[in-house]
Amino acid sequence: MTTPLIEMKNIEKHFGAVIALGGVSFDVRPGECHCLLGDNGAGKSTFIKTMSGVHKPSKGTIMFEGKEMSFNSPRDSMNAGIATVYQDLAMIPLMSVTRNFWMGNEPLKKFGPFSMMDFKKANEVTMTEMKKMGINLREPGQAVGTLSGGERQTVAIARAVYFGAKLLILDEPTSALGVRQTANVLANIDKVRKQGIGVVFITHNVRHAMAVGDRFTVLNRGKTLGTAVKGEITPEELQDLMAGGQELATLEGSLGGTV
Amino acid sequence: MTDERIKQVSKLRRAMIRPELGAIAGAVLVFVFFMMIAGDSGMFAPKGIQNWTVVSAQFAIIAVGACLLMIAGEFDLSVGSMIGFAGIVIAILSVQWGWPVWLAIITAFVVCIALGALNGFLVIKTGLPSFIVTLAFLYILRGMTIWLSIMTTQKTIIGGVKQVAEGDWLAPVFGGTILKGLFQWFADIGWIDTFTRGSREGQPVVEGVPMLVVWAIGLIIFGQWLLTKTRFGNWIFASGGDAQAARYVGVPVNRVKMLMFMFTAFCACVFATAQVMEFGSAAADRGLLKEFEAIICVVIGGALLTGGYGSVVGAALGALIFGVVQQGLFFSGAESSLFRVFLGTILILAVILNTYIRRMITGER
């Protein structure tokens, strides 16, 4: 078994008197898609924010590539090779695809004492990377606002991969998408995983998780309910775990097993 | 995956979604209009051109600062008060306290930029809308200006700056004129009229390009370059477009906003210094309503009030429209209060057009 890319041990996070995370452990190996499931308020967002440097854990250790890490800002975790794609905050609609793609990592060229953004390079790379992900842009100057939700997620994923992410955290990338767009995003997650990048895929849709996940960890009320390997757990069992078992079983009965 | 439902963008449509489009059309219209109604009033003779160029340049100087700040997602309503304040600071230091004029000017710049930084700091730290924070400074600075002026001189106008600025090395950078030789040559070959009487007989009626215009052009070029060609420009767009998304990819949003507040203050101080050097006096009521006029120029130039979109060249064209109309009404002998009516009207039209353009670029319906 390969060493984990990231290992989170007994992570706790308290906000004043509220215990958002009460000792969550979790690891991701290179080339693996580890799904993090849980209902709203389970602590998924807080948990990934400790990984991406937005929150500092109150207790617990983060090991990245075998070394203990302490992230003080998103920049720190980004420099280590962790990229996070947030559901609605991935892209800025008024800016062009190129400007979004390079935001925060703009390529520079020297012009005497001035350094300017190298738009020629930026445009070329953007077009090629988009094509690899199956998006044919009309022009790199096209505003992101003209892209569909799925395409925006894909641009964000392509951006993270291009800038050398080793671990990619996707925060509910499929929750607001239609059927075809979801399929596209899931296919792209699969593509990324095959390049040896570790993926953390946050979702509350069991079917999306089952489609690309290698392992599944369920969070409930700030605690891990255990990790399962693909093939050892059925979608129904996952669904029950997410909802905390009992209640959904009764609910599902009345809905005829359609949830 | 090409979507067959998306039509190819025509060149026309691509030209339409440039932020400057409205301003270009507006500028052309305004010029055509005044050439028709005031073409023979001297408005387009050298002296007339100088007249509206200087007024436009004044607007442009503050519009460039307001434009970059607005694209970065913030407003500065204290610009007008800052203009009055900077002028009084220069006059008190140089005329009343006898400081060298260059030192007074540099001090005014340092104080203004520090006030800009304070504006930025308060907005960033409190998370309050910049509208409120800078509105407070609109009052604080105006009050301070009048108080300082009354306290030191018992008056609200401090004159005598021209005399003390004589021979100063920094004052001509704001109040001087360049290319005098070229304009003399224009006069010699008959392109520009010359004075026919008095002490300046034989000299051209327009003696050169005022430094105010040079500053305006310099700031426009700098602003446009910064915004469209540099990494920092990308950060300005990102900070105004969606500050949180920008932070997540490592854009130093707070630093960008802070620097833009300081740059706006710098522009206000350039305006104030040039005005003091030109008039030879400072007055506590200078710069009244300039903050709104700057914002209107920026909006006419195609920027969105919500930030993240706009153009420096557009704002400069907005300033040109402003200057031409203000002076044009004067040349055509129209009632000057109509200028305000025009302002309000064009503001509404510009905002409607901008909203429509935004829908086009983001593909919303």
Coordinates of C-alpha atoms in Angstrom, one line a residue:
Chain A
M1 CA 0.0 0.0 0.0
T2 CA 1.4 3.4 -0.9
T3 CA 1.9 6.0 1.7
P4 CA -1.1 8.4 2.0
L5 CA -0.7 11.8 0.3
I6 CA -2.5 13.4 3.2
E7 CA -3.3 12.0 6.5
M8 CA -5.6 13.8 8.9
K9 CA -5.5 12.4 12.5
N10 CA -8.2 13.1 15.1
I11 CA -9.0 16.6 13.7
E12 CA -11.1 18.6 16.1
K13 CA -12.4 22.1 15.5
H14 CA -14.3 24.1 18.0
F15 CA -16.1 27.4 17.3
G16 CA -16.6 28.8 20.7
A17 CA -18.9 26.4 22.5
V18 CA -19.8 24.5 19.3
I19 CA -17.8 21.4 18.5
A20 CA -17.9 21.4 14.7
L21 CA -15.5 18.5 14.4
G22 CA -15.0 16.0 17.2
G23 CA -12.0 14.0 16.1
V24 CA -12.2 13.1 12.4
S25 CA -9.5 10.9 10.8
F26 CA -9.1 10.4 7.1
D27 CA -6.5 9.9 4.5
V28 CA -6.1 10.1 0.7
R29 CA -3.6 8.1 -1.4
P30 CA -2.2 9.3 -4.7
G31 CA -4.5 8.4 -7.6
E32 CA -7.4 7.7 -5.4
C33 CA -10.8 9.4 -5.2
H34 CA -11.9 9.5 -1.6
C35 CA -15.5 10.5 -1.2
L36 CA -16.5 12.5 1.8
L37 CA -20.2 12.1 2.4
G38 CA -22.5 13.6 4.9
D39 CA -25.8 15.4 5.2
N40 CA -26.0 19.2 5.6
G41 CA -24.3 20.3 8.8
A42 CA -22.3 17.1 9.2
G43 CA -19.1 19.1 9.2
K44 CA -17.9 18.3 5.7
S45 CA -17.2 22.0 4.8
T46 CA -15.4 22.7 8.1
F47 CA -13.3 19.6 7.6
I48 CA -12.1 20.4 4.1
K49 CA -11.4 24.0 5.3
T50 CA -8.9 22.6 7.8
M51 CA -7.3 20.8 4.9
S52 CA -7.2 23.9 2.6
G53 CA -5.9 26.2 5.3
V54 CA -9.0 28.3 5.8
H55 CA -9.5 27.0 9.4
K56 CA -6.8 25.9 11.8
P57 CA -7.8 22.7 13.6
S58 CA -8.2 23.1 17.4
K59 CA -6.6 19.7 17.9
G60 CA -5.2 16.9 15.7
T61 CA -2.4 16.6 13.2
I62 CA -2.2 17.0 9.4
M63 CA 0.5 14.9 7.7
F64 CA 1.1 15.8 4.1
E65 CA 3.5 13.5 2.1
G66 CA 4.7 12.1 5.4
K67 CA 5.5 15.4 7.0
E68 CA 3.6 17.2 9.7
M69 CA 2.1 20.4 8.4
S70 CA 0.4 23.4 9.9
F71 CA -1.5 25.6 7.4
N72 CA -2.0 29.2 8.5
S73 CA -3.6 30.4 5.3
P74 CA -5.0 29.1 2.0
R75 CA -1.8 30.1 0.4
D76 CA 0.2 27.7 2.6
S77 CA -1.8 24.7 1.7
M78 CA -1.8 25.8 -1.9
N79 CA 2.0 26.0 -1.9
A80 CA 2.1 22.5 -0.4
G81 CA 0.0 21.2 -3.4
I82 CA -3.5 21.2 -2.2
A83 CA -6.1 22.9 -4.4
T84 CA -9.7 23.4 -3.5
V85 CA -12.5 24.0 -5.9
Y86 CA -15.5 25.5 -4.2
Q87 CA -19.0 25.0 -5.4
D88 CA -19.9 28.6 -6.3
L89 CA -16.7 30.4 -5.7
A90 CA -14.7 28.7 -8.3
M91 CA -14.8 31.4 -11.0
I92 CA -15.5 35.1 -11.5
P93 CA -18.2 35.3 -14.2
L94 CA -17.3 38.8 -15.4
M95 CA -13.7 37.9 -16.1
S96 CA -12.5 36.1 -19.2
V97 CA -11.6 32.4 -19.0
T98 CA -7.9 33.2 -19.4
R99 CA -8.0 35.8 -16.6
N100 CA -9.8 33.3 -14.3
F101 CA -7.5 30.4 -15.2
W102 CA -4.4 32.3 -14.3
M103 CA -5.8 34.3 -11.4
G104 CA -3.2 34.3 -8.6
N105 CA -0.6 32.7 -10.8
E106 CA -0.3 35.1 -13.7
P107 CA 2.6 34.4 -16.1
L108 CA 4.9 37.4 -16.5
K109 CA 7.2 38.7 -19.1
K110 CA 9.8 41.3 -18.6
F111 CA 9.6 44.5 -20.7
G112 CA 12.5 46.6 -19.6
P113 CA 11.9 47.5 -16.0
F114 CA 8.2 46.6 -16.2
S115 CA 6.8 43.1 -15.8
M116 CA 3.6 42.5 -17.6
M117 CA 1.2 39.6 -17.9
D118 CA 2.1 37.3 -20.8
F119 CA -1.3 37.1 -22.4
K120 CA 0.0 35.2 -25.5
K121 CA 1.2 32.3 -23.3
A122 CA -1.8 32.6 -21.0
N123 CA -4.3 32.3 -23.9
E124 CA -2.5 29.4 -25.6
V125 CA -2.2 27.3 -22.4
T126 CA -5.8 28.0 -21.5
M127 CA -7.1 26.9 -24.9
T128 CA -5.0 23.6 -24.8
E129 CA -5.9 22.8 -21.2
M130 CA -9.6 23.4 -21.9
K131 CA -9.4 21.2 -25.0
K132 CA -7.9 18.4 -22.9
M133 CA -10.9 18.6 -20.6
G134 CA -13.3 18.5 -23.5
I135 CA -14.3 22.1 -23.6
N136 CA -13.9 23.9 -26.9
L137 CA -13.8 27.6 -26.2
R138 CA -14.7 30.0 -28.9
E139 CA -12.0 32.3 -27.7
P140 CA -9.9 32.6 -24.5
G141 CA -11.3 36.1 -24.0
Q142 CA -14.8 34.7 -23.5
A143 CA -16.3 35.6 -20.1
V144 CA -16.7 32.8 -17.7
G145 CA -20.3 33.9 -17.3
T146 CA -21.1 32.4 -20.7
L147 CA -20.0 28.9 -19.6
S148 CA -22.4 26.4 -18.0
G149 CA -22.0 25.4 -14.4
G150 CA -20.4 22.1 -15.3
E151 CA -17.9 23.9 -17.6
R152 CA -17.0 26.3 -14.8
Q153 CA -16.2 23.4 -12.5
T154 CA -14.2 21.9 -15.2
V155 CA -12.2 25.1 -15.8
A156 CA -11.5 25.2 -12.0
I157 CA -10.4 21.6 -12.0
A158 CA -8.2 22.1 -15.1
R159 CA -6.6 25.1 -13.4
A160 CA -5.8 23.2 -10.3
V161 CA -4.3 20.3 -12.2
Y162 CA -2.2 22.6 -14.4
F163 CA -0.7 24.4 -11.4
G164 CA 0.6 21.1 -10.1
A165 CA -2.0 20.2 -7.4
K166 CA -1.2 16.8 -5.8
L167 CA -4.4 16.8 -3.9
L168 CA -7.6 18.2 -5.3
I169 CA -10.5 19.0 -3.0
L170 CA -13.9 19.3 -4.8
D171 CA -16.6 20.8 -2.7
E172 CA -19.9 19.5 -4.0
P173 CA -18.9 20.0 -7.7
T174 CA -22.0 18.2 -9.0
S175 CA -24.7 19.4 -6.6
A176 CA -26.1 22.2 -8.9
L177 CA -25.6 20.5 -12.2
G178 CA -27.9 18.8 -14.7
V179 CA -27.5 15.2 -15.8
R180 CA -25.1 15.6 -18.7
Q181 CA -23.0 18.2 -17.0
T182 CA -22.7 16.0 -14.0
A183 CA -21.5 13.1 -16.2
N184 CA -18.9 15.4 -17.7
V185 CA -17.6 16.6 -14.4
L186 CA -17.4 13.0 -13.0
A187 CA -15.5 11.9 -16.2
N188 CA -13.1 14.7 -15.6
I189 CA -12.6 13.6 -12.0
D190 CA -11.8 10.2 -13.3
K191 CA -9.3 11.6 -15.7
V192 CA -7.6 13.6 -13.0
R193 CA -7.3 10.6 -10.7
K194 CA -5.6 8.6 -13.4
Q195 CA -2.9 11.2 -13.5
G196 CA -1.9 10.2 -10.0
I197 CA -3.6 13.1 -8.2
G198 CA -5.5 12.4 -5.0
V199 CA -9.1 13.6 -5.1
V200 CA -11.3 14.4 -2.2
F201 CA -14.9 14.5 -3.5
I202 CA -17.5 16.0 -1.2
T203 CA -21.0 15.2 -2.1
H204 CA -24.3 14.2 -0.5
N205 CA -25.3 12.3 -3.6
V206 CA -24.5 8.6 -3.1
R207 CA -24.9 7.8 -6.8
H208 CA -22.3 10.4 -7.8
A209 CA -20.0 9.1 -5.1
M210 CA -20.4 5.5 -6.2
A211 CA -19.6 6.4 -9.8
V212 CA -16.1 7.6 -9.2
G213 CA -15.1 6.9 -5.6
D214 CA -12.5 4.4 -4.5
R215 CA -13.2 4.8 -0.8
F216 CA -16.0 6.5 1.1
T217 CA -16.0 8.2 4.5
V218 CA -19.2 9.3 6.0
L219 CA -19.4 12.2 8.5
N220 CA -22.3 12.7 10.8
R221 CA -22.6 15.4 13.4
G222 CA -18.8 16.2 13.4
K223 CA -17.7 12.5 13.7
T224 CA -16.5 9.9 11.3
L225 CA -18.9 7.0 10.9
G226 CA -16.1 4.9 9.3
T227 CA -14.5 4.4 5.9
A228 CA -15.6 1.8 3.4
V229 CA -13.8 0.5 0.3
K230 CA -15.5 0.3 -3.1
G231 CA -17.4 -2.9 -3.5
E232 CA -17.8 -3.5 0.2
I233 CA -20.7 -1.2 0.7
T234 CA -24.0 -0.8 -1.0
P235 CA -25.5 2.6 -1.9
E236 CA -28.3 1.9 0.5
E237 CA -26.0 1.4 3.4
L238 CA -24.1 4.6 2.6
Q239 CA -27.4 6.5 2.4
D240 CA -28.4 5.2 5.8
L241 CA -25.1 6.1 7.3
M242 CA -25.3 9.6 6.0
A243 CA -28.7 10.2 7.5
G244 CA -27.7 8.6 10.8
G245 CA -29.5 5.3 10.1
Q246 CA -32.9 5.1 11.6
E247 CA -34.8 8.1 10.5
L248 CA -34.2 7.8 6.8
A249 CA -35.1 4.1 6.9
T250 CA -38.6 5.1 8.0
L251 CA -38.8 8.0 5.7
E252 CA -37.6 5.9 2.8
G253 CA -40.3 3.4 3.5
S254 CA -43.0 6.0 3.0
L255 CA -41.3 7.2 -0.2
G256 CA -41.1 3.8 -1.7
G257 CA -37.3 3.6 -1.8
T258 CA -36.9 6.4 -4.3
V259 CA -34.5 8.7 -2.4
Chain B
M1 CA -18.0 19.5 -27.0
T2 CA -19.2 22.3 -29.2
D3 CA -22.7 23.4 -28.5
E4 CA -24.6 23.9 -31.8
R5 CA -27.0 26.2 -30.0
I6 CA -24.4 28.8 -29.4
K7 CA -24.1 31.0 -32.5
Q8 CA -20.7 32.3 -33.6
V9 CA -20.1 35.7 -32.1
S10 CA -20.1 38.4 -34.8
K11 CA -17.5 41.0 -34.8
L12 CA -20.2 43.6 -34.1
R13 CA -21.3 41.8 -31.0
R14 CA -17.8 41.4 -29.8
A15 CA -17.3 45.2 -30.3
M16 CA -20.5 45.8 -28.5
I17 CA -19.4 44.1 -25.3
R18 CA -16.4 46.3 -24.9
P19 CA -16.9 48.4 -21.8
E20 CA -15.9 51.6 -23.6
L21 CA -18.5 51.3 -26.3
G22 CA -21.1 53.6 -24.7
A23 CA -18.5 56.2 -24.0
I24 CA -17.2 56.2 -27.5
A25 CA -20.6 56.6 -29.0
G26 CA -21.4 59.3 -26.4
A27 CA -18.2 61.2 -27.2
V28 CA -18.9 61.2 -30.9
L29 CA -22.5 62.4 -30.4
V30 CA -21.5 65.2 -28.1
F31 CA -18.8 66.4 -30.5
V32 CA -21.2 66.3 -33.4
F33 CA -23.9 68.1 -31.4
F34 CA -21.7 70.9 -30.3
M35 CA -20.1 71.3 -33.7
M36 CA -23.6 71.9 -35.0
I37 CA -24.8 74.3 -32.4
A38 CA -21.6 76.0 -31.3
G39 CA -19.3 75.4 -34.2
D40 CA -18.9 79.2 -34.9
S41 CA -18.6 80.3 -31.3
G42 CA -14.8 79.6 -31.0
M43 CA -15.3 76.4 -29.1
F44 CA -13.2 74.5 -31.7
A45 CA -10.7 77.3 -32.2
P46 CA -7.3 76.7 -30.4
K47 CA -8.4 78.8 -27.3
G48 CA -11.7 77.0 -27.1
I49 CA -10.1 73.6 -27.4
Q50 CA -7.7 74.5 -24.6
N51 CA -10.6 75.5 -22.5
W52 CA -12.5 72.2 -22.7
T53 CA -9.4 70.1 -22.7
V54 CA -8.3 71.5 -19.3
V55 CA -11.8 70.9 -17.9
S56 CA -11.9 67.4 -19.3
A57 CA -8.4 66.7 -18.0
Q58 CA -9.4 67.7 -14.5
F59 CA -12.3 65.3 -14.6
A60 CA -10.0 62.6 -16.1
I61 CA -7.5 62.8 -13.3
I62 CA -10.0 62.0 -10.6
A63 CA -11.9 59.6 -12.8
V64 CA -8.8 57.3 -13.3
G65 CA -8.5 56.8 -9.6
A66 CA -12.2 56.4 -9.1
C67 CA -12.3 53.9 -12.0
L68 CA -9.6 51.6 -10.7
L69 CA -11.1 51.7 -7.2
M70 CA -14.6 51.0 -8.5
I71 CA -13.3 48.0 -10.5
A72 CA -11.6 46.8 -7.3
G73 CA -15.1 46.8 -5.8
E74 CA -15.0 50.0 -3.7
F75 CA -16.1 53.7 -3.8
D76 CA -14.4 56.8 -2.4
L77 CA -16.9 59.6 -1.7
S78 CA -14.2 61.6 0.1
V79 CA -12.4 62.6 -3.1
G80 CA -14.0 66.1 -3.3
S81 CA -13.3 66.9 0.3
M82 CA -9.8 65.5 -0.1
I83 CA -9.3 68.0 -3.0
G84 CA -10.2 70.9 -0.7
F85 CA -8.2 69.6 2.1
A86 CA -5.0 69.0 0.1
G87 CA -5.2 72.6 -1.4
I88 CA -5.6 74.2 2.1
V89 CA -2.7 72.1 3.4
I90 CA -0.4 73.3 0.6
A91 CA -1.5 76.9 1.1
I92 CA -1.2 77.0 4.9
L93 CA 2.2 75.3 4.8
S94 CA 3.7 77.4 2.1
V95 CA 2.0 80.8 2.6
Q96 CA 1.3 80.9 6.3
W97 CA 4.1 78.8 7.7
G98 CA 6.7 79.8 5.0
W99 CA 7.7 76.3 4.1
P100 CA 9.2 75.9 0.6
V101 CA 6.4 75.1 -1.9
W102 CA 8.0 71.8 -2.9
L103 CA 8.0 70.6 0.7
A104 CA 4.4 71.7 1.2
I105 CA 3.3 69.8 -2.0
I106 CA 5.1 66.6 -0.9
T107 CA 3.6 66.9 2.6
A108 CA 0.1 67.3 1.1
F109 CA 0.7 64.1 -1.0
V110 CA 1.9 62.2 2.1
V111 CA -1.0 63.3 4.2
C112 CA -3.6 62.5 1.4
I113 CA -2.1 59.1 0.7
A114 CA -2.1 58.3 4.4
L115 CA -5.8 59.4 4.6
G116 CA -6.5 57.1 1.6
A117 CA -4.8 54.3 3.4
L118 CA -6.9 55.1 6.5
N119 CA -10.1 54.9 4.4
G120 CA -8.9 51.5 3.0
F121 CA -7.9 50.2 6.4
L122 CA -11.3 51.0 7.9
V123 CA -13.2 49.5 5.1
I124 CA -11.1 46.3 5.2
K125 CA -11.0 45.9 9.0
T126 CA -14.6 46.7 9.7
G127 CA -16.0 45.1 6.6
L128 CA -18.4 48.1 6.3
P129 CA -19.4 49.3 2.9
S130 CA -16.9 51.8 1.6
F131 CA -19.8 54.0 0.8
I132 CA -20.4 54.6 4.5
V133 CA -16.8 54.9 5.6
T134 CA -15.8 57.4 2.9
L135 CA -19.1 59.3 3.4
A136 CA -17.9 59.9 6.9
F137 CA -14.6 61.2 5.5
L138 CA -16.5 63.4 3.1
Y139 CA -17.8 65.3 6.2
I140 CA -14.7 65.0 8.4
L141 CA -12.3 66.3 5.8
R142 CA -14.5 69.1 4.6
G143 CA -15.1 70.2 8.2
M144 CA -11.4 70.0 9.0
T145 CA -10.5 72.0 5.9
I146 CA -12.8 74.9 6.8
W147 CA -11.7 74.8 10.4
L148 CA -8.0 74.8 9.5
S149 CA -8.4 77.6 7.1
I150 CA -10.5 79.8 9.5
M151 CA -8.2 79.1 12.4
T152 CA -5.0 80.1 10.6
T153 CA -6.2 83.0 8.4
Q154 CA -9.8 83.9 9.5
K155 CA -10.8 83.3 5.9
T156 CA -11.8 80.3 3.8
I157 CA -9.7 81.4 0.8
I158 CA -5.9 81.5 1.1
G159 CA -4.1 83.4 -1.7
G160 CA -0.6 84.3 -2.4
V161 CA 0.6 80.8 -3.5
K162 CA 1.7 82.1 -6.9
Q163 CA 4.2 84.5 -5.3
V164 CA 5.8 81.9 -3.0
A165 CA 5.8 79.3 -5.8
E166 CA 8.0 81.6 -7.9
G167 CA 11.2 79.7 -8.8
D168 CA 10.2 76.6 -7.0
W169 CA 11.3 73.4 -8.7
L170 CA 8.2 71.3 -8.0
A171 CA 5.4 73.8 -8.6
P172 CA 5.8 73.9 -12.4
V173 CA 5.3 70.1 -12.5
F174 CA 1.7 70.8 -11.6
G175 CA 1.0 74.4 -12.7
G176 CA 3.4 74.8 -15.7
T177 CA 3.0 74.5 -19.4
I178 CA 5.1 72.5 -21.8
L179 CA 5.8 72.5 -25.6
K180 CA 5.9 76.3 -25.6
G181 CA 8.4 76.4 -28.5
L182 CA 6.2 74.1 -30.6
F183 CA 3.1 76.3 -30.0
Q184 CA 5.1 79.4 -30.8
W185 CA 6.0 77.7 -34.1
F186 CA 2.3 76.9 -34.7
A187 CA 1.7 80.6 -34.2
D188 CA 4.5 81.6 -36.5
I189 CA 3.1 79.4 -39.4
G190 CA -0.3 80.7 -38.7
W191 CA -2.1 77.7 -37.2
I192 CA -2.8 79.5 -33.9
D193 CA -3.8 83.1 -33.5
T194 CA -1.4 85.5 -31.8
F195 CA -2.1 88.3 -29.4
T196 CA -2.3 91.5 -31.4
R197 CA -2.0 94.0 -28.6
G198 CA -0.7 94.3 -25.1
S199 CA 2.4 93.0 -23.4
R200 CA 2.1 89.5 -25.0
E201 CA 1.8 90.8 -28.5
G202 CA 3.1 88.2 -31.0
Q203 CA 2.7 85.3 -28.6
P204 CA 0.3 82.5 -29.4
V205 CA -3.1 82.7 -27.6
V206 CA -2.5 79.1 -26.4
E207 CA 1.0 79.1 -25.0
G208 CA 1.4 75.4 -24.7
V209 CA 0.1 72.2 -23.2
P210 CA -0.8 72.7 -19.5
M211 CA 0.8 70.2 -17.1
L212 CA -2.7 69.3 -15.9
V213 CA -3.4 67.8 -19.3
V214 CA 0.0 66.0 -19.2
W215 CA -0.9 64.5 -15.8
A216 CA -4.3 63.4 -17.1
I217 CA -2.8 61.7 -20.2
G218 CA 0.0 60.1 -18.1
L219 CA -2.5 58.8 -15.5
I220 CA -4.8 57.4 -18.2
I221 CA -2.0 55.6 -19.9
F222 CA -0.7 54.3 -16.6
G223 CA -4.1 53.2 -15.4
Q224 CA -5.0 51.5 -18.7
W225 CA -1.7 49.7 -18.8
L226 CA -1.9 48.6 -15.1
L227 CA -5.4 47.3 -15.5
T228 CA -5.2 45.5 -18.8
K229 CA -1.6 44.4 -19.1
T230 CA -0.3 43.5 -15.7
R231 CA -0.7 40.9 -13.0
F232 CA -1.9 43.6 -10.6
G233 CA -4.6 44.5 -13.1
N234 CA -5.9 41.0 -13.0
W235 CA -6.0 41.2 -9.2
I236 CA -8.0 44.5 -9.4
F237 CA -10.6 42.8 -11.6
A238 CA -10.6 39.7 -9.3
S239 CA -10.9 41.7 -6.1
G240 CA -14.0 43.5 -7.4
G241 CA -15.4 40.6 -9.3
D242 CA -15.6 38.3 -6.3
A243 CA -13.3 39.0 -3.4
Q244 CA -13.8 35.6 -1.7
A245 CA -13.1 33.6 -4.9
A246 CA -10.0 35.7 -5.4
R247 CA -8.8 35.1 -1.9
Y248 CA -9.2 31.4 -2.3
V249 CA -6.7 31.4 -5.2
G250 CA -4.2 33.5 -3.3
V251 CA -5.0 37.0 -4.6
P252 CA -4.0 39.6 -1.9
V253 CA -7.4 41.3 -2.0
N254 CA -6.9 43.5 1.0
R255 CA -3.6 44.8 -0.3
V256 CA -5.2 45.5 -3.7
K257 CA -8.1 47.5 -2.2
M258 CA -5.8 49.4 0.1
L259 CA -3.5 50.4 -2.7
M260 CA -6.4 51.5 -4.8
F261 CA -7.7 53.7 -2.0
M262 CA -4.3 55.3 -1.8
F263 CA -4.1 55.7 -5.5
T264 CA -7.5 57.5 -5.5
A265 CA -6.2 59.8 -2.8
F266 CA -3.1 60.4 -4.9
C267 CA -5.2 61.4 -7.9
A268 CA -7.3 63.8 -5.8
C269 CA -4.1 65.4 -4.5
V270 CA -2.8 65.8 -8.1
F271 CA -6.0 67.6 -9.0
A272 CA -5.8 69.8 -5.9
T273 CA -2.1 70.7 -6.4
A274 CA -2.6 71.6 -10.1
Q275 CA -5.7 73.7 -9.2
V276 CA -3.9 75.6 -6.4
M277 CA -0.9 76.3 -8.7
E278 CA -3.2 77.5 -11.5
F279 CA -5.3 79.8 -9.4
G280 CA -2.5 80.8 -7.0
S281 CA -4.9 80.2 -4.1
A282 CA -6.6 77.5 -2.1
A283 CA -10.2 77.6 -1.0
A284 CA -12.0 75.5 1.6
D285 CA -14.9 74.8 -0.7
R286 CA -12.9 73.5 -3.7
G287 CA -13.7 70.1 -5.0
L288 CA -17.4 70.2 -4.0
L289 CA -19.3 67.3 -5.6
K290 CA -16.2 66.1 -7.4
E291 CA -16.6 62.6 -5.9
F292 CA -19.9 62.2 -7.7
E293 CA -18.7 63.6 -10.9
A294 CA -15.8 61.2 -10.9
I295 CA -18.1 58.3 -10.3
I296 CA -20.4 59.5 -13.1
C297 CA -17.4 59.7 -15.5
V298 CA -16.5 56.1 -14.6
V299 CA -20.0 54.8 -15.0
I300 CA -20.4 56.6 -18.4
G301 CA -17.1 54.8 -19.2
G302 CA -18.8 51.5 -18.8
A303 CA -17.8 50.4 -15.3
L304 CA -20.2 48.5 -13.2
L305 CA -21.1 50.0 -9.8
T306 CA -20.8 46.5 -8.3
G307 CA -17.1 46.2 -9.4
G308 CA -15.2 43.7 -11.4
Y309 CA -15.8 45.3 -14.7
G310 CA -14.8 48.6 -16.4
S311 CA -12.2 50.5 -18.4
V312 CA -9.9 53.4 -17.7
V313 CA -10.1 54.6 -21.3
G314 CA -13.8 54.5 -20.9
A315 CA -13.6 56.6 -17.8
A316 CA -11.4 59.1 -19.6
L317 CA -13.9 59.3 -22.4
G318 CA -16.5 59.9 -19.8
A319 CA -14.4 62.8 -18.5
L320 CA -14.1 64.2 -22.0
I321 CA -17.9 64.1 -22.5
F322 CA -18.2 65.9 -19.2
G323 CA -15.8 68.6 -20.1
V324 CA -17.1 69.1 -23.6
V325 CA -20.7 69.4 -22.5
Q326 CA -20.0 71.7 -19.5
Q327 CA -18.0 74.1 -21.6
G328 CA -20.1 73.6 -24.7
L329 CA -23.2 74.8 -23.0
F330 CA -21.2 77.8 -22.0
F331 CA -20.0 78.5 -25.5
S332 CA -23.4 78.0 -27.0
G333 CA -24.8 80.4 -24.5
A334 CA -27.2 77.9 -22.9
E335 CA -28.3 78.2 -19.3
S336 CA -25.5 76.6 -17.4
S337 CA -27.8 74.9 -14.9
L338 CA -28.9 72.7 -17.7
F339 CA -25.5 71.0 -17.3
R340 CA -26.9 69.2 -14.2
V341 CA -30.0 68.1 -16.1
F342 CA -27.7 66.7 -18.7
L343 CA -25.6 64.9 -16.1
G344 CA -28.5 63.2 -14.5
T345 CA -30.0 62.1 -17.8
I346 CA -26.7 60.7 -19.2
L347 CA -26.1 58.9 -15.9
I348 CA -29.4 57.0 -16.1
L349 CA -28.8 56.2 -19.8
A350 CA -25.3 54.9 -19.0
V351 CA -26.4 52.7 -16.2
I352 CA -29.1 51.2 -18.3
L353 CA -26.7 50.5 -21.1
N354 CA -24.2 49.0 -18.8
T355 CA -26.7 46.6 -17.2
Y356 CA -27.6 45.5 -20.7
I357 CA -24.0 44.9 -21.6
R358 CA -23.4 43.0 -18.5
R359 CA -26.2 40.6 -19.4
M360 CA -24.6 40.1 -22.8
I361 CA -21.2 39.3 -21.5
T362 CA -22.3 36.9 -18.7
G363 CA -25.0 35.4 -20.9
E364 CA -27.7 36.0 -18.3
R365 CA -31.2 36.5 -19.6

